[in-house]
Coordinates of C-alpha atoms in Angstrom, one line a residue:
Chain A
X88 CA 127.4 127.2 111.7
X89 CA 126.1 127.0 115.5
X90 CA 130.0 126.1 115.7
X91 CA 131.1 129.8 113.9
X92 CA 127.7 132.0 116.1
X93 CA 129.4 131.3 118.8
X94 CA 133.5 132.3 118.3
X95 CA 132.4 136.3 118.1
X96 CA 135.5 137.8 116.9
X97 CA 138.7 135.6 116.6
X98 CA 142.0 136.5 118.6
X99 CA 143.1 138.4 115.9
X100 CA 139.6 140.9 115.7
X101 CA 140.2 141.6 120.0
X102 CA 143.6 142.9 119.7
X103 CA 142.1 145.4 116.7
X104 CA 139.0 146.0 119.1
X105 CA 141.1 146.5 122.2
X106 CA 143.7 148.8 120.6
X107 CA 140.2 151.3 119.5
X108 CA 140.3 152.6 123.0
X109 CA 143.8 155.0 123.3
X110 CA 144.9 155.3 126.9
X111 CA 144.4 157.8 128.7
X112 CA 147.3 160.5 128.4
X113 CA 150.5 160.7 131.0
X114 CA 151.8 163.1 133.2
X115 CA 154.9 161.9 135.4
X116 CA 156.7 165.0 137.6
X117 CA 160.0 163.8 138.5
X118 CA 163.4 165.4 139.8
X119 CA 163.0 168.8 137.5
X120 CA 161.9 166.4 134.4
X121 CA 157.9 166.1 133.7
X122 CA 157.3 163.5 131.1
X123 CA 154.2 163.3 129.3
X124 CA 152.4 160.7 127.1
X125 CA 150.4 160.9 124.5
X126 CA 148.8 158.1 122.5
X127 CA 147.4 158.9 119.9
X128 CA 145.9 157.9 115.5
X129 CA 148.4 158.7 112.3
X130 CA 147.4 158.8 109.5
X131 CA 147.7 155.5 108.1
X132 CA 146.0 154.1 111.7
X133 CA 148.4 152.9 113.5
X134 CA 148.6 153.8 116.7
X135 CA 151.3 156.3 118.8
X136 CA 153.4 156.7 121.2
X137 CA 154.2 160.8 121.8
X138 CA 156.9 160.7 124.7
X139 CA 157.7 164.5 125.9
X140 CA 159.4 165.7 128.3
X141 CA 159.6 168.9 130.1
X142 CA 162.7 170.8 132.1
X143 CA 161.8 172.4 135.0
X144 CA 163.2 174.9 135.9
X145 CA 162.3 177.7 138.8
X146 CA 163.4 181.3 138.6
X147 CA 163.1 183.9 141.0
X148 CA 161.3 186.9 138.7
X149 CA 159.7 190.2 140.1
X150 CA 155.8 189.8 141.2
X151 CA 154.3 191.2 138.6
X152 CA 156.3 188.8 136.1
X153 CA 155.0 186.1 138.8
X154 CA 151.5 187.7 138.5
X155 CA 151.4 187.5 135.1
X156 CA 152.5 183.4 134.6
X157 CA 149.7 182.7 136.9
X158 CA 147.5 184.5 133.3
X159 CA 144.8 182.0 131.7
X160 CA 145.3 181.7 128.5
X161 CA 142.7 183.4 126.2
X162 CA 142.3 183.8 122.8
X163 CA 142.8 180.3 120.9
X164 CA 144.4 179.3 123.7
X165 CA 142.0 179.2 125.9
X166 CA 142.1 175.5 125.4
X167 CA 146.1 174.4 125.6
X168 CA 147.3 173.3 128.4
X169 CA 149.7 174.8 131.0
X170 CA 152.6 174.5 129.2
X171 CA 153.8 175.2 125.6
X172 CA 151.6 173.9 122.8
X173 CA 153.8 171.3 120.6
X174 CA 151.0 173.3 117.5
X175 CA 152.7 176.6 117.9
X176 CA 155.7 176.3 119.7
X177 CA 158.8 174.1 118.4
X178 CA 161.8 174.5 119.5
X179 CA 164.2 174.2 116.3
X180 CA 167.7 173.3 115.2
X181 CA 170.7 175.1 116.1
X182 CA 171.7 178.5 114.9
X183 CA 174.8 180.1 114.6
X184 CA 175.7 183.5 114.3
X185 CA 178.5 183.7 112.3
X186 CA 181.5 185.8 112.7
X187 CA 182.1 188.5 110.0
X188 CA 185.3 189.7 110.1
X189 CA 187.2 192.6 108.5
X190 CA 190.0 191.1 108.4
X191 CA 191.1 190.3 104.9
X192 CA 191.8 194.6 104.7
X193 CA 193.5 194.4 107.5
X194 CA 196.0 192.1 105.4
X195 CA 195.7 194.1 102.0
X196 CA 197.8 197.0 103.1
X197 CA 200.2 194.5 105.7
X198 CA 200.7 192.5 102.0
X199 CA 201.9 195.7 100.0
X200 CA 205.5 195.8 102.9
X201 CA 205.7 193.3 103.3
X202 CA 206.9 194.5 99.6
X203 CA 208.1 196.7 100.0
X204 CA 211.0 195.5 103.2
X205 CA 211.6 192.5 100.5
X206 CA 212.5 195.1 97.6
X207 CA 215.0 197.4 100.5
X208 CA 216.9 193.3 100.4
X209 CA 218.2 194.3 97.7
X210 CA 217.0 191.6 95.8
X211 CA 214.8 192.6 93.0
X212 CA 214.2 189.1 91.2
X213 CA 212.2 188.5 94.3
X214 CA 209.1 189.6 93.0
X215 CA 208.5 188.8 90.1
X216 CA 205.6 189.0 87.2
X217 CA 205.1 186.1 85.3
X218 CA 203.2 188.1 83.5
X219 CA 205.5 190.6 82.0
X220 CA 208.5 190.3 83.7
X221 CA 207.8 193.7 86.5
X222 CA 208.8 193.5 89.9
X223 CA 205.2 193.1 91.6
X224 CA 203.6 190.1 92.4
X225 CA 201.7 188.4 88.3
X226 CA 197.9 188.9 90.9
X227 CA 198.8 192.7 90.4
X228 CA 199.8 191.8 87.0
X229 CA 197.6 195.9 84.8
X230 CA 198.1 193.4 82.2
X231 CA 196.9 190.3 83.4
X232 CA 193.3 190.4 81.9
X233 CA 195.0 191.6 78.7
X234 CA 196.8 190.9 76.4
X235 CA 200.0 189.9 77.5
X236 CA 202.4 192.4 76.4
X237 CA 205.9 192.5 74.1
X238 CA 207.2 189.0 73.6
X239 CA 208.5 188.1 76.7
X240 CA 206.4 184.8 76.5
X241 CA 209.6 182.4 74.2
X242 CA 207.6 181.7 70.8
X243 CA 206.8 177.7 71.5
X244 CA 204.9 178.4 74.2
X245 CA 202.2 180.9 72.0
X246 CA 199.7 178.1 70.1
X247 CA 198.5 179.0 66.2
X248 CA 195.5 179.9 67.3
X249 CA 197.1 183.3 69.4
X250 CA 199.8 183.7 67.0
X251 CA 196.2 184.7 64.0
X252 CA 193.4 185.9 66.6
X253 CA 195.7 189.6 67.5
X254 CA 197.7 192.1 65.3
X255 CA 198.1 194.2 68.7
X256 CA 200.0 191.6 70.5
X257 CA 203.5 193.4 69.3
X258 CA 202.2 197.1 69.9
X259 CA 203.2 196.7 73.5
X260 CA 199.9 198.7 74.8
X261 CA 197.6 196.8 76.8
X262 CA 194.7 199.3 75.8
X263 CA 192.8 199.4 72.3
X264 CA 192.7 195.3 71.5
X265 CA 189.7 194.1 71.3
X266 CA 187.4 191.7 73.4
X267 CA 189.7 188.4 73.2
X268 CA 187.5 185.9 74.8
X269 CA 189.5 183.7 77.7
X270 CA 190.3 180.6 75.5
X271 CA 191.8 182.5 73.1
X272 CA 194.1 184.6 75.0
X273 CA 197.9 184.2 76.1
X274 CA 198.1 182.8 78.8
X275 CA 195.2 180.0 78.3
X276 CA 197.7 178.2 75.0
X277 CA 199.4 176.9 78.5
X278 CA 196.1 175.9 80.1
X279 CA 194.5 174.0 76.1
X280 CA 198.0 172.4 75.7
X281 CA 196.9 170.6 79.2
X282 CA 193.2 169.1 78.4
X283 CA 195.2 168.8 74.6
X284 CA 197.4 166.2 76.6
X285 CA 194.4 164.9 79.0
X286 CA 192.8 164.1 75.5
X287 CA 195.6 162.0 73.7
X288 CA 194.8 160.0 78.1
X289 CA 191.5 159.7 76.3
X290 CA 193.0 157.5 73.3
X291 CA 194.3 154.6 75.6
X292 CA 191.0 154.9 77.3
X293 CA 188.5 152.2 76.1
X294 CA 185.3 152.1 77.6
X295 CA 183.6 148.7 80.2
X296 CA 179.8 148.6 80.0
X297 CA 176.8 146.0 80.8
X298 CA 178.7 145.3 84.1
X299 CA 177.2 143.4 86.4
X300 CA 176.3 145.9 88.9
X301 CA 177.6 143.3 91.9
X302 CA 181.4 144.4 90.0
X303 CA 184.0 145.4 92.0
X304 CA 187.4 147.5 91.1
X305 CA 188.8 144.5 92.4
X306 CA 187.7 142.2 89.7
X307 CA 187.9 144.9 86.8
X308 CA 191.1 144.9 87.9
X309 CA 191.6 141.1 87.2
X310 CA 190.1 141.1 83.9
X311 CA 192.3 144.1 82.4
X312 CA 195.2 143.2 83.8
X313 CA 195.8 140.4 81.6
X314 CA 196.1 142.7 78.2
X315 CA 199.2 145.3 80.0
X316 CA 200.2 147.4 82.4
X317 CA 197.3 149.8 83.5
X318 CA 197.7 153.5 84.0
X319 CA 194.4 154.2 86.2
X320 CA 190.7 152.4 86.4
X321 CA 186.8 154.0 87.3
X322 CA 184.2 151.7 88.1
X323 CA 181.4 154.0 87.9
X324 CA 179.6 153.3 91.3
X325 CA 176.4 154.2 93.0
X326 CA 176.6 157.1 95.6
X327 CA 174.2 155.7 98.7
X328 CA 174.5 151.9 97.9
X329 CA 178.8 150.7 96.1
X330 CA 176.8 149.0 93.3
X331 CA 178.8 149.3 90.8
X332 CA 176.5 151.3 87.9
X333 CA 177.3 149.2 84.8
X334 CA 179.8 150.1 83.1
X335 CA 183.8 151.2 84.0
X336 CA 186.2 153.6 82.5
X337 CA 190.2 152.0 81.7
X338 CA 193.2 153.4 80.7
X339 CA 196.2 151.2 79.3
X340 CA 199.3 152.9 79.9
X341 CA 200.1 151.6 76.2
X342 CA 197.7 152.2 72.8
X343 CA 197.8 148.2 71.7
X344 CA 197.1 147.2 74.6
X345 CA 193.8 148.8 74.8
X346 CA 193.2 147.6 71.3
X347 CA 193.7 144.2 72.6
X348 CA 191.8 144.3 74.4
X349 CA 189.0 145.5 72.8
X350 CA 188.7 143.6 71.2
X351 CA 189.2 140.3 73.6
X352 CA 186.5 141.3 75.7
X353 CA 184.2 142.7 73.1
X354 CA 181.4 140.5 73.6
X355 CA 182.6 137.8 76.5
X356 CA 181.0 137.1 78.6
X357 CA 180.9 137.9 82.7
X358 CA 179.3 136.7 86.0
X359 CA 175.5 136.2 83.7
X360 CA 176.4 139.3 81.0
X361 CA 178.3 139.7 77.5
X362 CA 180.3 143.1 78.9
X363 CA 180.2 145.6 75.3
X364 CA 183.3 147.4 75.1
X365 CA 185.2 150.2 72.9
X366 CA 186.9 152.8 72.7
X367 CA 186.2 155.8 75.2
X368 CA 184.9 159.0 73.3
X369 CA 185.7 162.2 74.2
X370 CA 183.3 163.3 76.4
X371 CA 180.5 165.5 73.7
X372 CA 180.7 168.8 76.3
X373 CA 184.0 169.9 74.1
X374 CA 183.6 171.8 71.5
X375 CA 186.3 171.1 69.6
Chain B
X92 CA 172.0 178.7 119.8
X93 CA 168.7 177.4 119.6
X94 CA 165.6 179.0 119.0
X95 CA 162.3 178.7 119.6
X96 CA 160.1 178.5 116.3
X97 CA 156.3 180.7 117.0
X98 CA 153.9 179.4 115.0
X99 CA 150.7 181.2 116.2
X100 CA 150.5 183.4 112.6
X101 CA 149.2 182.4 109.4
X102 CA 150.3 184.7 107.5
X103 CA 153.5 187.4 107.0
X104 CA 154.7 188.7 111.2
X105 CA 154.9 192.4 110.6
X106 CA 155.9 193.4 114.5
X107 CA 157.3 191.7 117.5
X108 CA 157.5 194.3 120.8
X109 CA 158.2 193.0 124.0
X110 CA 156.8 194.5 127.0
X111 CA 158.7 196.8 129.9
X112 CA 160.0 193.1 132.1
X113 CA 160.3 191.2 128.5
X114 CA 158.5 188.4 129.6
X115 CA 155.6 188.9 127.4
X116 CA 156.0 188.5 123.9
X117 CA 153.7 190.3 121.7
X118 CA 153.6 190.2 118.1
X119 CA 150.9 190.5 115.0
X120 CA 150.2 189.7 111.8
X121 CA 148.8 190.0 108.4
X122 CA 146.3 187.1 109.4
X123 CA 143.7 189.8 112.2
X124 CA 144.5 188.0 115.7
X125 CA 147.8 189.5 117.5
X126 CA 149.0 186.7 119.9
X127 CA 150.9 187.1 123.9
X128 CA 154.1 184.7 124.2
X129 CA 155.7 184.6 127.0
X130 CA 159.6 185.4 125.6
X131 CA 161.0 181.9 128.5
X132 CA 159.6 179.3 126.8
X133 CA 157.8 180.1 123.6
X134 CA 154.7 179.4 125.6
X135 CA 151.6 181.1 123.8
X136 CA 148.8 183.6 126.0
X137 CA 146.7 183.7 123.8
X138 CA 145.3 186.1 120.9
X139 CA 143.2 188.6 120.6
X140 CA 140.8 188.1 118.4
X141 CA 138.9 191.2 116.9
X142 CA 139.9 192.7 113.4
X143 CA 139.1 192.2 110.2
X144 CA 142.2 193.1 108.6
X145 CA 145.8 193.0 108.9
X146 CA 147.5 194.1 111.7
X147 CA 149.9 196.6 111.0
X148 CA 150.9 197.8 114.2
X149 CA 150.9 196.9 118.2
X150 CA 151.8 198.2 121.7
X151 CA 151.7 197.8 125.0
X152 CA 152.2 200.1 128.0
X153 CA 154.4 200.6 130.8
X154 CA 152.7 198.0 133.0
X155 CA 151.3 195.2 130.7
X156 CA 147.8 195.5 131.2
X157 CA 146.7 197.8 128.4
X158 CA 147.7 196.3 124.4
X159 CA 147.3 198.3 121.3
X160 CA 146.2 197.1 117.8
X161 CA 146.3 199.2 114.9
X162 CA 144.7 197.4 111.6
X163 CA 144.3 198.0 108.4
X164 CA 140.5 197.3 109.1
X165 CA 140.3 201.0 109.5
X166 CA 140.5 200.4 113.5
X167 CA 142.8 200.7 116.1
X168 CA 141.5 198.5 119.2
X169 CA 143.0 198.2 122.4
X170 CA 142.0 195.0 125.3
X171 CA 142.9 194.3 128.8
X172 CA 146.0 192.3 128.3
X173 CA 145.4 189.9 131.2
X174 CA 141.9 188.4 130.1
X175 CA 142.5 189.4 126.2
X176 CA 139.3 191.3 125.9
X177 CA 138.6 194.7 123.2
X178 CA 137.5 196.9 125.6
X179 CA 137.1 199.3 122.4
X180 CA 138.0 200.2 119.6
X181 CA 138.3 203.8 117.3
X182 CA 137.8 203.8 113.6
X183 CA 140.4 206.0 111.7
X184 CA 141.0 208.3 109.1
X185 CA 143.1 208.8 105.7
X186 CA 146.6 209.7 107.6
X187 CA 146.1 212.1 110.3
X188 CA 147.7 211.5 113.7
X189 CA 145.2 210.8 116.6
X190 CA 146.4 211.8 120.0
X191 CA 143.9 210.3 122.2
X192 CA 143.3 209.9 126.8
X193 CA 143.2 206.5 127.4
X194 CA 144.5 205.9 130.9
X195 CA 141.3 205.7 132.0
X196 CA 140.2 203.9 129.2
X197 CA 137.0 202.1 129.1
X198 CA 133.3 201.6 126.5
X199 CA 133.0 204.9 126.0
X200 CA 136.8 205.3 123.7
X201 CA 134.4 205.0 120.5
X202 CA 133.0 208.1 121.4
X203 CA 135.3 210.1 122.6
X204 CA 137.5 212.6 120.8
X205 CA 140.6 213.9 120.1
X206 CA 143.1 215.8 122.6
X207 CA 145.1 216.4 119.3
X208 CA 144.5 216.1 115.9
X209 CA 147.2 216.1 113.7
X210 CA 146.2 216.2 109.1
X211 CA 149.2 215.3 107.5
X212 CA 149.4 216.4 104.6
X213 CA 152.6 215.4 101.7
X214 CA 154.0 212.1 102.2
X215 CA 152.3 209.6 104.7
X216 CA 153.6 208.1 107.6
X217 CA 154.8 204.8 108.2
X218 CA 156.6 204.7 111.2
X219 CA 155.8 206.3 114.4
X220 CA 157.7 206.9 117.5
X221 CA 156.6 209.2 121.1
X222 CA 159.9 211.0 121.9
X223 CA 161.5 211.9 125.2
X224 CA 160.0 212.7 128.4
X225 CA 156.0 211.5 126.0
X226 CA 156.4 215.7 125.2
X227 CA 157.0 214.8 120.8
X228 CA 156.5 212.4 118.8
X229 CA 158.6 211.1 116.5
X230 CA 156.6 210.2 112.5
X231 CA 158.7 208.6 109.2
X232 CA 157.5 209.2 106.4
X233 CA 157.0 207.5 103.6
X234 CA 159.3 210.1 100.7
X235 CA 161.7 208.9 104.1
X236 CA 161.9 212.2 106.3
X237 CA 162.1 212.5 110.0
X238 CA 159.5 214.8 111.3
X239 CA 159.5 215.9 114.7
X240 CA 156.6 217.3 116.7
X241 CA 154.9 218.9 119.6
X242 CA 152.5 217.4 121.0
X243 CA 150.8 220.0 122.6
X244 CA 151.2 222.4 120.8
X245 CA 150.3 219.7 117.4
X246 CA 153.3 222.1 115.1
X247 CA 155.9 220.4 113.6
X248 CA 159.7 221.4 115.5
X249 CA 162.1 219.9 113.6
X250 CA 162.0 218.1 110.6
X251 CA 164.9 215.1 109.2
X252 CA 165.2 214.6 105.4
X253 CA 168.2 212.1 105.4
X254 CA 166.5 208.5 103.9
X255 CA 165.2 208.6 101.1
X256 CA 163.2 205.8 100.7
X257 CA 160.3 204.9 103.1
X258 CA 160.5 204.2 106.6
X259 CA 159.8 201.0 107.6
X260 CA 160.6 201.1 111.6
X261 CA 161.8 202.7 113.9
X262 CA 162.8 201.8 117.6
X263 CA 164.4 203.7 120.8
X264 CA 167.1 203.1 122.6
X265 CA 167.2 202.0 126.2
X266 CA 167.1 205.4 126.9
X267 CA 165.0 207.4 124.6
X268 CA 168.5 209.5 124.0
X269 CA 168.8 207.5 120.9
X270 CA 166.5 205.9 118.4
X271 CA 167.2 203.6 115.0
X272 CA 165.6 204.0 112.1
X273 CA 165.2 200.6 108.4
X274 CA 164.4 202.2 105.1
X275 CA 163.9 200.2 102.1
X276 CA 167.3 203.0 100.9
X277 CA 168.8 200.0 102.5
X278 CA 170.3 201.6 105.2
X279 CA 169.6 202.0 108.9
X280 CA 170.9 205.0 110.3
X281 CA 170.9 206.4 114.9
X282 CA 169.6 209.7 115.8
X283 CA 169.6 211.7 118.1
X284 CA 166.2 212.4 119.6
X285 CA 166.0 215.0 120.4
X286 CA 167.6 217.1 117.7
X287 CA 167.2 214.2 114.8
X288 CA 170.9 214.3 114.8
X289 CA 172.3 211.7 111.6
X290 CA 174.8 209.7 113.8
X291 CA 175.6 206.8 112.4
X292 CA 174.9 204.8 109.6
X293 CA 174.0 200.8 108.6
X294 CA 175.0 199.6 105.0
X295 CA 173.6 197.5 103.7
X296 CA 172.8 195.8 100.1
X297 CA 168.5 195.6 100.6
X298 CA 166.5 196.9 102.3
X299 CA 166.1 197.3 105.6
X300 CA 163.0 196.7 106.8
X301 CA 163.5 196.7 110.7
X302 CA 166.5 197.5 113.0
X303 CA 167.0 197.3 116.9
X304 CA 169.4 198.8 119.3
X305 CA 171.3 196.2 122.0
X306 CA 170.0 197.8 125.5
X307 CA 172.9 196.7 127.5
X308 CA 176.0 196.3 124.6
X309 CA 177.3 198.6 121.6
X310 CA 175.4 196.6 119.2
X311 CA 172.2 196.6 116.7
X312 CA 170.4 194.3 114.4
X313 CA 169.1 194.5 111.0
X314 CA 165.6 192.4 109.7
X315 CA 165.6 192.3 106.3
X316 CA 166.0 191.1 102.2
X317 CA 164.0 192.1 99.1
X318 CA 160.6 192.8 98.8
X319 CA 158.4 190.3 99.6
X320 CA 156.9 190.4 96.2
X321 CA 160.2 189.1 94.4
X322 CA 161.2 186.3 97.7
X323 CA 160.1 183.7 95.6
X324 CA 161.7 183.9 92.6
X325 CA 164.8 184.2 94.8
X326 CA 166.4 181.3 97.0
X327 CA 166.9 181.5 100.6
X328 CA 170.5 181.5 99.8
X329 CA 170.7 184.4 98.2
X330 CA 167.4 186.4 99.5
X331 CA 170.1 187.3 102.0
X332 CA 167.3 186.6 105.0
X333 CA 170.0 186.8 108.3
X334 CA 169.5 189.3 111.0
X335 CA 172.8 191.3 110.9
X336 CA 174.6 192.6 113.5
X337 CA 176.1 195.4 113.6
X338 CA 178.4 197.2 116.1
X339 CA 176.6 200.9 117.5
X340 CA 180.4 202.5 116.9
X341 CA 181.8 201.5 113.9
X342 CA 178.7 200.7 111.5
X343 CA 181.2 197.7 110.9
X344 CA 178.9 194.3 110.3
X345 CA 180.1 191.5 112.8
X346 CA 177.9 188.9 112.8
X347 CA 174.7 187.0 111.1
X348 CA 172.1 184.7 112.1
X349 CA 170.5 182.6 109.4
X350 CA 166.7 180.8 110.2
X351 CA 163.9 182.7 108.2
X352 CA 162.9 181.4 105.1
X353 CA 161.7 185.0 104.3
X354 CA 162.7 188.5 104.5
X355 CA 163.1 189.4 108.5
X356 CA 160.1 192.7 108.6
X357 CA 160.5 192.5 112.8
X358 CA 163.6 192.4 115.0
X359 CA 163.5 193.0 118.4
X360 CA 165.7 192.7 121.0
X361 CA 164.3 191.5 125.2
X362 CA 164.8 194.2 128.0
X363 CA 167.6 192.2 129.3
X364 CA 169.7 192.1 126.4
X365 CA 170.4 189.1 126.3
X366 CA 167.4 187.3 123.4
X367 CA 166.3 188.7 120.5
X368 CA 163.9 187.5 118.3
X369 CA 163.7 188.3 115.0
X370 CA 159.8 187.9 113.1
X371 CA 159.9 186.3 109.0
X372 CA 158.4 187.0 106.2
X373 CA 157.8 183.7 107.3
X374 CA 154.8 183.6 109.8
X375 CA 156.8 182.4 112.3
X376 CA 158.5 184.5 115.6
X377 CA 162.9 183.2 115.7
X378 CA 163.7 183.7 120.2
X379 CA 167.2 183.1 120.2
X380 CA 169.1 183.1 123.3
X381 CA 172.7 184.3 122.6
X382 CA 175.7 182.1 123.5
X383 CA 177.9 182.7 125.8
X384 CA 179.9 183.3 122.2
X385 CA 178.2 186.4 121.9
X386 CA 179.2 188.0 125.1
X387 CA 182.6 187.2 125.0
X388 CA 183.5 188.2 121.2
X389 CA 185.8 190.7 121.7
X390 CA 185.6 193.9 119.0
X391 CA 188.8 194.7 117.3
X392 CA 189.6 198.3 116.7

């Protein structure tokens, strides 16, 4: 094909060839700034244009320093151009000095004196420890980390696990008792109560899975509202994209409603997917 | 502040030092080439090529014409600052102090005899300083001892044993009346350079590798971190690789500056007190220009 021979290269190739030679680097100095433009190839054979802007500052210095500024570079820097070489000199991110103050230590004596002031007012009930009932802050109670002394706490608040745990509680001595794990201590009784409450809450919760990505909280609300009043609704979403992760938890007010919802929605076709609905299972890592 | 990161070394920085006017910053590292930089813009002026071992300590003379480096290849070399050429080298020996006359240094240095030789018996020297008026010599030892020597006679004048572990670094205050030591025993201490009296102690919870006294304010900066061999087992946050600023008089820490990825091996104040530099195990030298808030910061007392 003689015609094909005449065309040496297509226009697309020509562009490639043009790109082969890099434009020379330029240096422009204008009103106190030096702008250096460089061209180079990166690893992907793509042409890069690098523009560096330097601020030129004039400083008055002593003669010896000015003289040293004119010294020629040597050693490994012998081939460097004037000005900092970006390979060796890097401007890093801003850092700040974190000031450390000893304010917390200063506050301590003040704290003491404020208690004294309150005490001098005559009102003995102002400062009262919640643990032992004596006159100090609860956080300063000498028995705060140990077993509570002599039945100040109402019996009904004591959990069953607590009373079986130790006999020293009645002796009134903080020392001498063996180690008691935090969750077995008296103060923890309330906490276990609250976690029990949370678990009781879970009994009205259902888990909906196999939701489509485009599901929003409003869609979900519309879906479950007909079954009864809702306490809480949680839709798992991707942190970055905000898209639904495919499952949700719904806390109903009443267990009956939740049961109804499970019955109706399990296997229900929703947005091209078939929903999977069941009771929400308690987290597996809890030990009770 | 926006620090300049100077990346001219391939291995851990061992020492950094400003010249007298502070326009040049010298750095040495465990690779074999000490570097010199313009402290203002971080431009590298050059490298001193020639050593065959890790360069452990460096110094520059009063007029910034000569530069000296001591290295693990058992030599110390004297260089011309302007051209970076080696004038001559001399061999050292196992822990001996050589005092050599280098006022008119030339190629005959390697043949010249030291004007004084002080053999060190016992604990090895880990850091060294000239005393006031160059009449004495101060040495810090591996067992924490500090010894003051008389240059004329080569005799021990005084000894102070305040540190419990190796002394990593000693630096003079601007007027040479005091010097600060940085020790592996987690403290830095300020001494009177005349009678070796312990003046102040700055306590930290990790080995201190370097300490410097500000020339204009009553501040000291400490750099440290745990041993280099333990670094890989701790994260940067736990390792506490920040420079820590203490008040000179009250011995209380008032500020910290983060930045390095490893322990800081050397810190130095610019002679004008308006910037400071730190060199770390990560191989970077960081030049920090203080923010105005640093100068406005008032210490509550």
